[in-house]
Coordinates of C-alpha atoms in Angstrom, one line a residue:
Chain A
M17 CA 142.9 81.9 148.4
A18 CA 141.5 85.5 149.8
E19 CA 143.8 87.5 148.6
D20 CA 144.5 86.4 145.4
P21 CA 144.3 90.5 143.7
N22 CA 142.3 88.2 140.4
A23 CA 139.8 86.3 142.7
T24 CA 136.3 88.1 142.1
T25 CA 132.6 88.0 144.5
A26 CA 131.2 85.0 143.4
Q27 CA 128.9 86.1 141.7
D28 CA 130.5 88.1 139.8
A29 CA 132.7 85.3 139.2
S30 CA 129.2 83.0 138.0
S31 CA 127.4 86.1 136.0
N32 CA 130.8 85.9 133.8
F33 CA 133.3 83.4 134.4
L34 CA 135.4 83.2 131.3
S35 CA 136.0 87.2 131.6
Q36 CA 137.0 87.2 134.2
C37 CA 140.5 85.7 134.0
S38 CA 142.9 88.3 133.6
P39 CA 145.7 87.7 130.8
A40 CA 148.6 87.3 134.1
R41 CA 146.4 84.3 135.4
P42 CA 145.3 82.3 132.9
P43 CA 142.0 80.5 133.6
I44 CA 140.5 78.1 136.2
L45 CA 137.8 76.6 133.3
R46 CA 138.5 77.3 130.3
S47 CA 136.6 77.0 127.4
S48 CA 137.7 75.3 124.3
L49 CA 137.9 78.4 122.7
P50 CA 140.5 81.7 123.5
D51 CA 139.2 84.3 125.3
N52 CA 139.4 86.7 122.6
H53 CA 137.5 84.3 120.0
P54 CA 134.0 86.2 118.5
F55 CA 132.3 82.6 120.7
A56 CA 133.8 83.0 123.7
P57 CA 131.3 85.3 125.1
T58 CA 128.9 83.3 123.2
I59 CA 129.8 80.2 124.6
N60 CA 129.5 81.9 127.8
A61 CA 126.2 82.5 127.9
A62 CA 125.1 79.5 126.2
F63 CA 126.8 77.5 128.9
Q64 CA 125.1 79.5 132.0
A65 CA 122.0 78.9 130.2
L66 CA 122.2 75.3 130.0
L67 CA 123.4 75.2 134.1
K68 CA 120.3 76.9 134.5
Y69 CA 118.2 75.0 132.1
R70 CA 119.1 71.3 133.6
Q71 CA 119.5 73.1 136.6
I72 CA 122.7 72.2 137.3
T73 CA 124.9 73.4 140.1
C74 CA 128.5 73.5 138.6
L75 CA 131.8 74.3 140.7
L76 CA 135.3 74.3 141.1
V77 CA 137.2 73.5 144.0
D78 CA 141.2 73.1 144.7
Q79 CA 142.7 70.0 146.6
Q80 CA 141.0 71.2 149.9
H81 CA 137.9 70.9 148.8
C82 CA 137.8 75.4 149.7
L83 CA 135.5 76.9 146.5
L84 CA 137.7 78.8 143.9
H85 CA 134.9 80.0 141.3
I86 CA 130.8 79.1 141.3
C87 CA 129.7 78.6 137.5
G88 CA 126.3 78.4 138.1
D89 CA 124.6 77.7 141.8
A90 CA 120.8 76.5 139.4
L91 CA 120.1 74.6 142.1
G92 CA 120.4 76.9 144.6
L93 CA 122.6 74.1 146.8
L94 CA 125.0 77.4 148.1
G95 CA 121.8 79.6 149.7
E96 CA 121.8 83.4 149.8
Y97 CA 125.8 83.8 148.7
G98 CA 125.8 87.5 148.7
K99 CA 128.8 87.8 150.5
D100 CA 132.3 86.3 150.0
I101 CA 132.0 82.2 150.4
T102 CA 135.4 81.8 147.7
S103 CA 137.9 79.6 150.1
K104 CA 135.9 77.3 152.0
N105 CA 135.1 74.4 152.3
I106 CA 132.6 73.1 150.0
L107 CA 131.5 70.3 152.9
D108 CA 130.6 73.1 155.0
L109 CA 128.9 75.4 152.0
L110 CA 126.7 72.5 150.6
P111 CA 123.1 71.5 152.8
A112 CA 124.1 68.6 155.5
S113 CA 122.7 65.4 153.2
L114 CA 125.5 65.9 150.4
K115 CA 128.0 66.4 153.4
L116 CA 128.6 62.9 152.8
P117 CA 128.5 62.3 149.4
T118 CA 130.3 64.7 147.4
S119 CA 133.4 64.3 150.5
I120 CA 133.9 60.5 148.5
V121 CA 132.8 61.5 145.2
L122 CA 135.5 64.3 145.4
N123 CA 138.3 61.9 146.8
R124 CA 137.3 59.3 144.3
A125 CA 138.5 61.8 141.1
Q126 CA 142.0 62.9 143.0
T127 CA 142.6 59.8 142.7
D128 CA 140.9 57.8 139.9
G129 CA 140.6 61.2 137.2
E130 CA 136.2 61.0 137.5
A131 CA 134.0 60.1 139.8
K132 CA 130.0 59.9 140.5
C133 CA 127.2 59.3 142.8
S134 CA 123.5 59.0 142.0
G135 CA 120.6 59.7 144.4
C136 CA 121.8 61.4 146.6
A137 CA 119.2 63.0 148.3
I138 CA 117.9 66.8 148.9
V139 CA 115.6 67.7 151.6
P140 CA 114.8 71.7 150.3
P141 CA 113.6 74.5 151.9
P142 CA 109.3 73.6 153.7
N143 CA 107.2 74.7 150.6
G144 CA 109.5 71.7 148.2
Q145 CA 109.3 68.0 147.3
P146 CA 112.2 66.6 148.2
Y147 CA 114.7 65.8 145.7
T148 CA 117.5 63.2 144.3
V149 CA 120.8 64.5 142.3
T150 CA 124.0 63.1 141.0
I151 CA 126.7 64.7 142.0
A152 CA 129.8 64.1 139.6
A153 CA 133.1 65.0 140.0
S154 CA 136.5 65.1 137.2
R155 CA 140.3 65.9 138.0
D156 CA 142.0 68.7 135.5
I157 CA 145.0 70.6 135.8
T158 CA 144.2 74.9 135.0
S159 CA 147.1 75.6 132.1
D160 CA 148.9 77.6 135.2
T161 CA 149.6 73.8 136.5
R162 CA 147.0 73.8 139.5
E163 CA 145.5 70.7 139.8
V164 CA 141.1 71.6 140.4
L165 CA 138.2 69.4 140.6
T166 CA 135.1 70.3 138.7
V167 CA 132.0 69.6 140.7
L168 CA 128.7 68.7 138.8
I169 CA 125.4 68.5 140.5
E170 CA 122.3 67.6 139.0
R171 CA 119.0 66.9 139.5
D172 CA 118.7 63.4 138.7
D173 CA 114.3 63.8 137.8
Y174 CA 112.8 65.9 135.7
K175 CA 109.3 66.9 137.0
H176 CA 110.8 70.8 137.8
L177 CA 111.5 70.6 133.9
E178 CA 107.6 69.1 133.5
A179 CA 106.6 71.7 135.7
S180 CA 108.6 74.3 134.0
V181 CA 107.2 72.6 130.4
D182 CA 103.6 72.9 131.2
L183 CA 104.4 76.9 132.8
Q184 CA 105.6 77.1 129.1
T185 CA 102.9 75.2 128.2
T186 CA 100.3 77.6 129.8
E187 CA 102.2 80.8 128.6
L188 CA 102.1 79.5 125.4
I189 CA 98.3 78.2 125.5
E190 CA 97.7 82.3 127.1
V191 CA 99.8 83.6 124.5
N192 CA 97.7 82.0 121.2
N193 CA 94.7 83.1 123.2
R194 CA 96.4 86.6 123.3
L195 CA 97.3 86.4 119.1
R196 CA 93.4 84.7 118.3
A197 CA 91.8 87.4 120.2
K198 CA 94.3 90.1 118.0
V199 CA 93.0 88.0 114.8
L200 CA 89.6 88.8 115.8
E201 CA 90.4 92.0 116.4
Q202 CA 91.9 92.7 113.0
Q203 CA 89.4 90.6 111.2
Q204 CA 86.5 92.6 112.6
T205 CA 88.5 95.5 111.3
E206 CA 88.4 95.0 108.1
Q207 CA 85.0 93.9 107.7
K208 CA 84.2 97.0 109.6
L209 CA 86.7 98.7 106.4
A210 CA 84.6 96.2 104.1
H211 CA 81.6 96.9 105.5
Q212 CA 82.5 101.2 105.6
A213 CA 83.6 100.8 101.3
Q214 CA 80.5 98.9 100.9
A215 CA 78.4 101.7 102.2
L216 CA 80.8 104.7 101.0
A217 CA 80.1 102.2 97.3
R218 CA 76.5 102.6 98.3
S219 CA 76.2 105.9 99.1
N220 CA 78.7 107.4 95.7
A221 CA 75.9 105.2 93.5
D222 CA 72.7 106.6 95.9
L223 CA 74.3 110.2 94.8
E224 CA 75.3 109.3 90.9
E225 CA 71.3 107.4 90.8
F226 CA 70.2 111.0 92.9
A227 CA 72.6 113.3 90.2
Y228 CA 70.6 111.6 87.3
V229 CA 67.3 111.5 88.4
V230 CA 68.2 115.4 89.2
S231 CA 69.2 115.6 85.7
H232 CA 66.4 114.1 83.9
D233 CA 63.1 113.5 85.9
L234 CA 63.3 116.9 88.2
Q235 CA 63.0 118.8 84.9
E236 CA 60.4 117.3 82.8
P237 CA 57.6 118.9 85.6
L238 CA 59.6 121.8 85.8
R239 CA 59.5 122.9 82.6
A240 CA 56.5 121.9 81.8
M241 CA 55.0 124.7 84.6
T242 CA 57.5 127.6 83.2
A243 CA 57.1 127.0 79.5
F244 CA 53.1 126.4 79.4
S245 CA 53.0 129.4 81.7
Q246 CA 54.7 130.9 79.7
L247 CA 53.3 129.8 76.2
L248 CA 49.1 130.7 77.8
E249 CA 50.9 135.0 78.1
Q250 CA 52.5 135.0 74.3
R251 CA 48.8 133.0 72.8
Y252 CA 46.3 134.7 75.4
G253 CA 48.1 136.9 76.7
Q254 CA 45.6 139.8 74.6
Q255 CA 42.6 138.5 76.8
L256 CA 44.3 138.4 79.9
E257 CA 44.4 141.0 82.7
A258 CA 47.3 142.7 84.0
S259 CA 47.3 140.9 87.8
A260 CA 47.1 137.8 85.5
Q261 CA 50.6 139.0 83.2
R262 CA 52.2 139.4 87.3
Y263 CA 51.6 136.0 88.4
I264 CA 52.9 134.4 84.9
T265 CA 55.5 136.0 85.8
H266 CA 55.8 135.0 89.1
I267 CA 55.5 131.3 87.7
V268 CA 58.7 131.8 85.4
D269 CA 60.8 133.5 88.1
G270 CA 60.2 131.0 90.8
G271 CA 60.9 127.9 87.2
T272 CA 64.1 130.0 86.8
R273 CA 65.1 130.5 90.1
M274 CA 64.6 126.2 90.9
K275 CA 66.1 125.6 87.3
A276 CA 69.0 127.7 89.0
M277 CA 68.9 125.6 92.1
I278 CA 68.9 122.5 90.5
D279 CA 72.1 122.8 88.3
G280 CA 73.3 124.5 91.4
I281 CA 73.3 121.3 92.7
L282 CA 73.6 118.7 90.3
E283 CA 76.9 120.7 89.6
L284 CA 77.8 120.4 93.4
S285 CA 77.8 116.6 92.7
R286 CA 79.5 116.8 90.3
I287 CA 83.3 118.7 92.2
N288 CA 84.1 115.1 93.9
N289 CA 83.3 112.3 90.4
K290 CA 85.7 110.3 90.1
Q291 CA 86.3 111.1 86.4
I292 CA 88.1 114.3 87.9
T293 CA 91.4 114.4 86.7
H294 CA 94.5 116.9 87.3
S295 CA 96.7 118.4 85.1
P296 CA 99.4 121.0 85.3
T297 CA 97.1 124.2 85.3
S298 CA 98.2 127.9 85.3
L299 CA 96.3 129.4 87.8
E300 CA 97.3 133.0 85.6
Q301 CA 95.1 130.9 82.5
A302 CA 92.5 130.3 84.6
L303 CA 92.4 133.3 85.9
E304 CA 92.2 134.6 82.5
I305 CA 88.5 132.6 81.7
A306 CA 87.5 133.5 84.8
L307 CA 87.4 137.0 84.0
E308 CA 87.0 136.4 80.7
N309 CA 82.9 135.2 82.1
L310 CA 82.9 138.5 84.4
E311 CA 83.8 141.0 81.4
L312 CA 80.3 142.4 82.1
M313 CA 80.0 141.9 84.6
R314 CA 83.8 144.1 85.8
I315 CA 83.1 146.8 83.1
E316 CA 79.0 147.6 84.1
N317 CA 80.8 148.1 88.0
Q318 CA 84.0 150.0 86.9
A319 CA 86.7 147.0 89.3
T320 CA 90.0 146.4 88.5
I321 CA 91.1 142.9 89.5
T322 CA 95.6 142.5 90.3
H323 CA 96.6 140.0 91.2
D324 CA 100.7 138.5 92.3
A325 CA 102.2 136.0 90.3
L326 CA 100.2 132.3 90.4
P327 CA 101.5 129.6 90.3
T328 CA 101.0 126.2 87.9
L329 CA 99.5 123.6 89.3
Y330 CA 98.0 119.9 89.1
I331 CA 94.6 120.5 89.3
H332 CA 91.3 120.2 87.4
K333 CA 91.0 123.4 85.4
N334 CA 87.4 124.3 85.7
H335 CA 87.8 124.0 89.8
I336 CA 90.2 126.6 90.0
V337 CA 88.3 128.6 87.3
Q338 CA 84.7 128.1 89.1
L339 CA 86.4 129.2 92.4
L340 CA 88.6 132.1 91.4
Q341 CA 85.1 133.3 89.3
N342 CA 82.5 132.8 92.3
L343 CA 85.2 135.0 94.6
I344 CA 86.0 137.5 92.3
G345 CA 81.9 137.7 90.7
N346 CA 80.7 137.8 94.9
A347 CA 83.8 140.8 95.6
I348 CA 82.2 142.2 92.6
K349 CA 78.6 142.2 93.3
F350 CA 78.8 143.5 97.2
R351 CA 80.7 146.6 95.8
G352 CA 80.2 149.8 98.5
P353 CA 80.5 153.2 97.3
D354 CA 84.1 153.3 95.4
S355 CA 84.5 150.9 92.5
P356 CA 85.6 147.7 92.9
H357 CA 89.1 146.6 93.6
V358 CA 90.2 143.2 93.8
H359 CA 93.2 141.6 94.7
I360 CA 94.7 138.3 94.9
T361 CA 97.7 136.7 95.9
A362 CA 98.9 133.4 96.3
E363 CA 102.0 132.0 98.9
Q364 CA 103.6 128.0 98.8
Q365 CA 103.5 126.9 102.3
A366 CA 104.7 123.5 102.7
S367 CA 102.5 121.4 101.4
G368 CA 100.4 123.2 99.2
W369 CA 99.6 127.0 98.5
L370 CA 97.6 129.4 100.4
F371 CA 95.4 132.4 98.3
S372 CA 93.7 135.4 99.0
V373 CA 91.1 137.4 97.8
H374 CA 90.7 140.7 98.8
D375 CA 87.8 143.1 98.2
N376 CA 86.5 146.1 99.0
G377 CA 83.5 146.0 99.1
I378 CA 80.8 146.0 101.9
G379 CA 82.1 143.1 103.9
I380 CA 79.9 140.4 106.2
P381 CA 79.0 140.7 110.1
Q382 CA 80.5 137.9 111.2
P383 CA 77.6 136.7 113.5
Q384 CA 76.8 135.6 109.4
Q385 CA 80.1 134.8 107.9
K386 CA 80.1 131.1 108.7
R387 CA 76.2 130.5 107.3
I388 CA 77.6 132.1 103.9
F389 CA 78.9 128.6 102.7
K390 CA 75.7 127.1 103.1
L391 CA 73.9 126.0 100.1
F392 CA 71.2 128.4 99.5
Q393 CA 72.1 130.4 102.1
R394 CA 71.9 134.1 101.0
L395 CA 72.2 137.3 103.7
H396 CA 70.5 140.1 100.8
N397 CA 66.6 139.2 99.5
Q398 CA 66.6 138.7 96.1
Q399 CA 65.1 142.6 95.2
E400 CA 68.7 144.2 96.7
Q401 CA 70.9 141.2 94.9
E402 CA 70.4 138.3 92.4
G403 CA 71.6 134.6 93.3
Y404 CA 70.7 131.7 94.7
G405 CA 74.0 131.4 97.4
I406 CA 74.9 128.2 95.0
G407 CA 79.2 129.8 93.8
L408 CA 80.4 129.6 97.4
A409 CA 79.1 126.0 98.6
I410 CA 80.4 125.3 95.4
C411 CA 83.6 127.4 96.6
K412 CA 84.2 124.9 100.2
K413 CA 83.3 121.6 98.0
I414 CA 86.0 122.2 95.3
V415 CA 88.4 123.7 98.0
E416 CA 87.5 119.8 100.2
H417 CA 88.7 118.3 96.9
Y418 CA 92.3 119.4 97.4
Q419 CA 91.6 119.3 101.2
G420 CA 92.2 122.7 101.9
N421 CA 90.4 124.8 103.5
L422 CA 88.6 127.9 103.0
W423 CA 87.6 130.8 105.0
L424 CA 87.0 135.0 105.0
E425 CA 87.9 138.0 107.4
S426 CA 85.4 140.5 106.4
A427 CA 84.3 143.7 108.6
P428 CA 81.1 145.6 107.5
G429 CA 82.1 148.2 105.1
E430 CA 85.2 146.6 105.6
G431 CA 85.9 144.8 102.9
S432 CA 86.0 140.8 103.0
T433 CA 89.1 139.0 102.5
F434 CA 88.4 135.4 101.3
Y435 CA 91.6 132.7 101.9
F436 CA 91.6 129.4 100.1
T437 CA 94.8 126.6 100.8
L438 CA 95.2 123.7 98.1
I439 CA 97.1 120.7 98.7
V440 CA 98.1 120.1 95.2
N441 CA 101.2 119.8 93.6
T442 CA 102.6 122.3 92.3
C443 CA 105.1 122.8 88.5
Q444 CA 107.8 123.7 87.7
S445 CA 107.7 125.5 85.0
E446 CA 104.3 127.4 83.2
S447 CA 102.5 125.1 80.7
Chain B
M16 CA 53.9 107.9 55.1
D17 CA 55.1 111.4 55.1
V18 CA 57.9 111.7 58.0
T19 CA 60.2 114.9 58.3
I20 CA 60.8 114.9 62.3
L21 CA 61.2 112.1 64.7
L22 CA 61.0 113.1 67.8
V23 CA 61.1 110.3 70.1
E24 CA 60.0 111.6 73.7
D25 CA 57.7 110.0 76.3
S26 CA 56.4 112.9 78.0
P27 CA 53.4 114.4 76.2
T28 CA 54.1 118.4 78.3
D29 CA 57.9 118.1 77.1
A30 CA 56.4 116.9 73.0
A31 CA 54.1 119.9 73.9
I32 CA 56.3 122.4 74.0
L33 CA 59.3 121.5 71.6
S34 CA 55.2 121.1 69.2
A35 CA 54.3 124.3 70.4
A36 CA 57.4 125.7 69.8
L37 CA 58.4 125.0 66.1
D38 CA 54.8 125.8 65.3
D39 CA 55.8 129.4 66.1
V40 CA 59.0 129.6 64.8
G41 CA 57.0 128.7 61.2
C42 CA 58.9 125.4 61.4
P43 CA 56.4 123.9 58.2
W44 CA 57.4 120.4 58.0
P45 CA 55.6 117.6 59.8
I46 CA 56.4 115.5 63.5
H47 CA 56.2 112.3 63.8
I48 CA 56.2 112.0 67.4
V49 CA 56.7 108.6 69.1
Q50 CA 57.0 107.7 73.2
T51 CA 59.4 104.7 73.3
G52 CA 62.6 104.2 71.9
D53 CA 61.3 100.4 70.7
E54 CA 58.2 102.9 69.0
A55 CA 60.9 104.6 67.3
L56 CA 63.2 101.6 65.9
A57 CA 59.8 99.8 64.9
L58 CA 58.3 102.7 63.0
L59 CA 61.6 102.9 61.5
G60 CA 61.8 98.6 60.4
K61 CA 57.5 99.8 58.9
I62 CA 58.9 102.3 57.0
D63 CA 61.2 102.8 53.5
S64 CA 64.2 103.6 53.2
S65 CA 62.7 106.7 50.9
A66 CA 60.1 107.6 53.6
H67 CA 62.9 108.2 55.8
P68 CA 62.7 111.2 58.7
Q69 CA 64.9 114.0 57.5
L70 CA 66.2 114.4 61.4
I71 CA 65.1 112.3 64.1
L72 CA 64.8 114.6 68.1
L73 CA 65.6 111.6 70.9
D74 CA 65.7 112.1 74.1
L75 CA 67.4 110.2 77.2
N76 CA 65.3 109.5 79.5
L77 CA 63.1 107.1 78.3
P78 CA 60.5 103.9 79.2
G79 CA 62.5 100.6 78.3
K80 CA 65.5 101.0 76.3
T81 CA 67.2 104.5 77.1
G82 CA 68.2 107.5 74.6
H83 CA 71.4 105.8 74.3
E84 CA 70.9 102.4 72.9
V85 CA 68.4 103.3 70.7
L86 CA 71.3 106.1 69.8
R87 CA 73.1 102.5 69.5
E88 CA 70.9 100.9 67.4
I89 CA 69.9 103.3 64.8
K90 CA 74.1 104.2 64.6
G91 CA 74.5 100.4 64.3
N92 CA 72.0 100.1 61.1
I93 CA 73.9 100.0 58.1
V94 CA 70.6 101.9 57.0
W95 CA 69.7 104.8 59.2
Q96 CA 73.2 105.8 60.4
A97 CA 72.9 108.5 58.1
I98 CA 70.4 110.2 59.3
P99 CA 70.8 113.2 61.4
T100 CA 70.4 111.9 65.2
I101 CA 69.9 114.6 67.3
V102 CA 69.8 114.3 71.9
L103 CA 67.8 116.6 73.6
S104 CA 67.3 115.7 76.9
S105 CA 66.7 117.4 80.2
S106 CA 70.8 116.4 81.4
A107 CA 74.2 118.6 81.1
T108 CA 75.6 116.6 82.2
P109 CA 79.0 115.6 80.9
N110 CA 78.9 111.6 81.1
D111 CA 75.5 112.1 78.8
I112 CA 76.7 115.0 76.1
Y113 CA 80.2 112.6 76.1
K114 CA 78.6 109.5 75.8
S115 CA 76.3 110.5 73.5
Y116 CA 78.4 111.4 70.8
Q117 CA 80.4 108.9 71.6
L118 CA 77.7 106.4 70.2
H119 CA 77.7 109.3 67.4
A120 CA 75.0 111.4 67.3
N121 CA 75.0 114.6 65.4
A122 CA 74.4 117.0 68.1
Y123 CA 72.9 117.0 71.8
I124 CA 71.1 120.0 73.0
T125 CA 70.3 120.7 76.8
K126 CA 66.4 121.1 76.7
P127 CA 65.7 125.0 78.6
T128 CA 63.0 125.3 80.9
N129 CA 62.7 128.8 79.5
F130 CA 59.9 128.7 77.0
N131 CA 61.3 131.7 74.5
E132 CA 65.4 128.8 74.6
Y133 CA 62.8 126.4 73.9
Q134 CA 61.5 128.4 70.5
L135 CA 65.2 130.2 69.6
I136 CA 66.3 126.7 69.4
A137 CA 63.7 125.3 68.0
R138 CA 64.3 128.4 64.8
K139 CA 67.6 127.5 65.3
I140 CA 67.1 123.3 63.8
C141 CA 64.7 123.9 61.2
D142 CA 67.1 127.1 59.9
F143 CA 70.5 124.9 60.6
W144 CA 69.5 121.4 60.1
L145 CA 66.4 121.7 57.2
M146 CA 67.5 124.7 55.4
T147 CA 71.6 125.3 55.5
A148 CA 72.9 121.8 56.1
Q149 CA 72.2 119.3 53.3
L150 CA 71.1 116.2 54.8
P151 CA 71.4 112.5 53.0
T152 CA 69.0 111.5 50.0
S153 CA 67.6 108.4 50.7
M154 CA 69.9 105.7 48.4

């Protein structure tokens, strides 16, 4: 048998005993399915799993009790059989205590067709408990008419199964605990999210309340100061000295500035208003509106404004008008000695649009470039340039409303280019 | 009772500013000032419809009933709803403006800070609502 070209090592054979049989030599042990049946590998795997689960050692031997094939050796009775042990007598391979009962069972099976013997003791390795097995054998005829014996050796007790069940139970408990921890973690995350949503809702409500207070209550005392100062001047101006009139002017100027700042804060608080809707807006038209609003300033400064083709975007119209108006307004306001020239570009990007507003104005020194986007921050005093430091803060907030960025490149005397991105949908046709 | 303009305004300074501005532009009609919405509604309920004000100037930020609530009651009343009612508020919030018109305000004016602008508004109110527009006569 050792020379048999189809013989395989026991290990190979045990891993896949059906598929090892070549068509020229029909298989020794057949499944009820043909080898090429699509279920055959599955049945084979199931058979192997059964042997392993029930801790069965299953062997095929010839009439001389020589090993033909190891279907499975879950009990490990054959020891470490790394080398080729097929064709060896199994009575020499099995533990000594099984030698006699196995020999009796095999002989009886040869004559009666099948035989069985229970309670055969096995002495396991030093650390293991002794146990007993049942040895069963049956006589079979292979398809190539050879007579073979199938030997099944199975444990009598199920202690090993209990241990396995215990192990599996422990594992299940662990998995269960892990799952519970995961669920808890999930619940905590959800709770945290709910808290955050609550905090956000509270913060929005606070902002709305703040905006309400600012628009209604805060302006009343401001109006009282400003209007009554003016009333004083109008009614009693004749009786007042020049310095008193100057003081009144300061009060009114202060009031006017504060009013503009309050309006700025309100405008800022309204940018992220949830009621704001985005609809197809032609930026060409928005630019026209912005330029109309800047008409007087444009004429006074003899400013030229040019632009690339501008797209139609899903955006809130007032937002883009204000954005363009503030940036172009600044470009004209902070002009250099030459008459202002402002150019607007637009470039579609992977996820939105990049715009730029370029001017030939006085430019902004690098160290001050970050400051200009903050509310009420100004680089020039009131005498040099009018303003409240609101426009760019609003621009930034608008751009951020569309998940975009606003930044600039500038140097004193070399003009400024303000860039901004808007992550918005583009409309295919001009509206 | 001869009420021609009813001003609903809780702030004495705001009421004084508007009165002064109306005075300055030579508005000849008497102004009756009440400080709360309840007072205004009580007054309207008390006086004969023939003596109703020709014009109501209504602040929004009032103690007790808000200006919007008062507006709702005026415009929900079959007799009072014909009286032109102008909302006069510090707020330029789109929501306040929209809601006022939704409640059938006849106009919405944002209170200015500057007295000169106040005078301008007082003049326009007189010119339009009391001299140009044809107002309903009591039925």
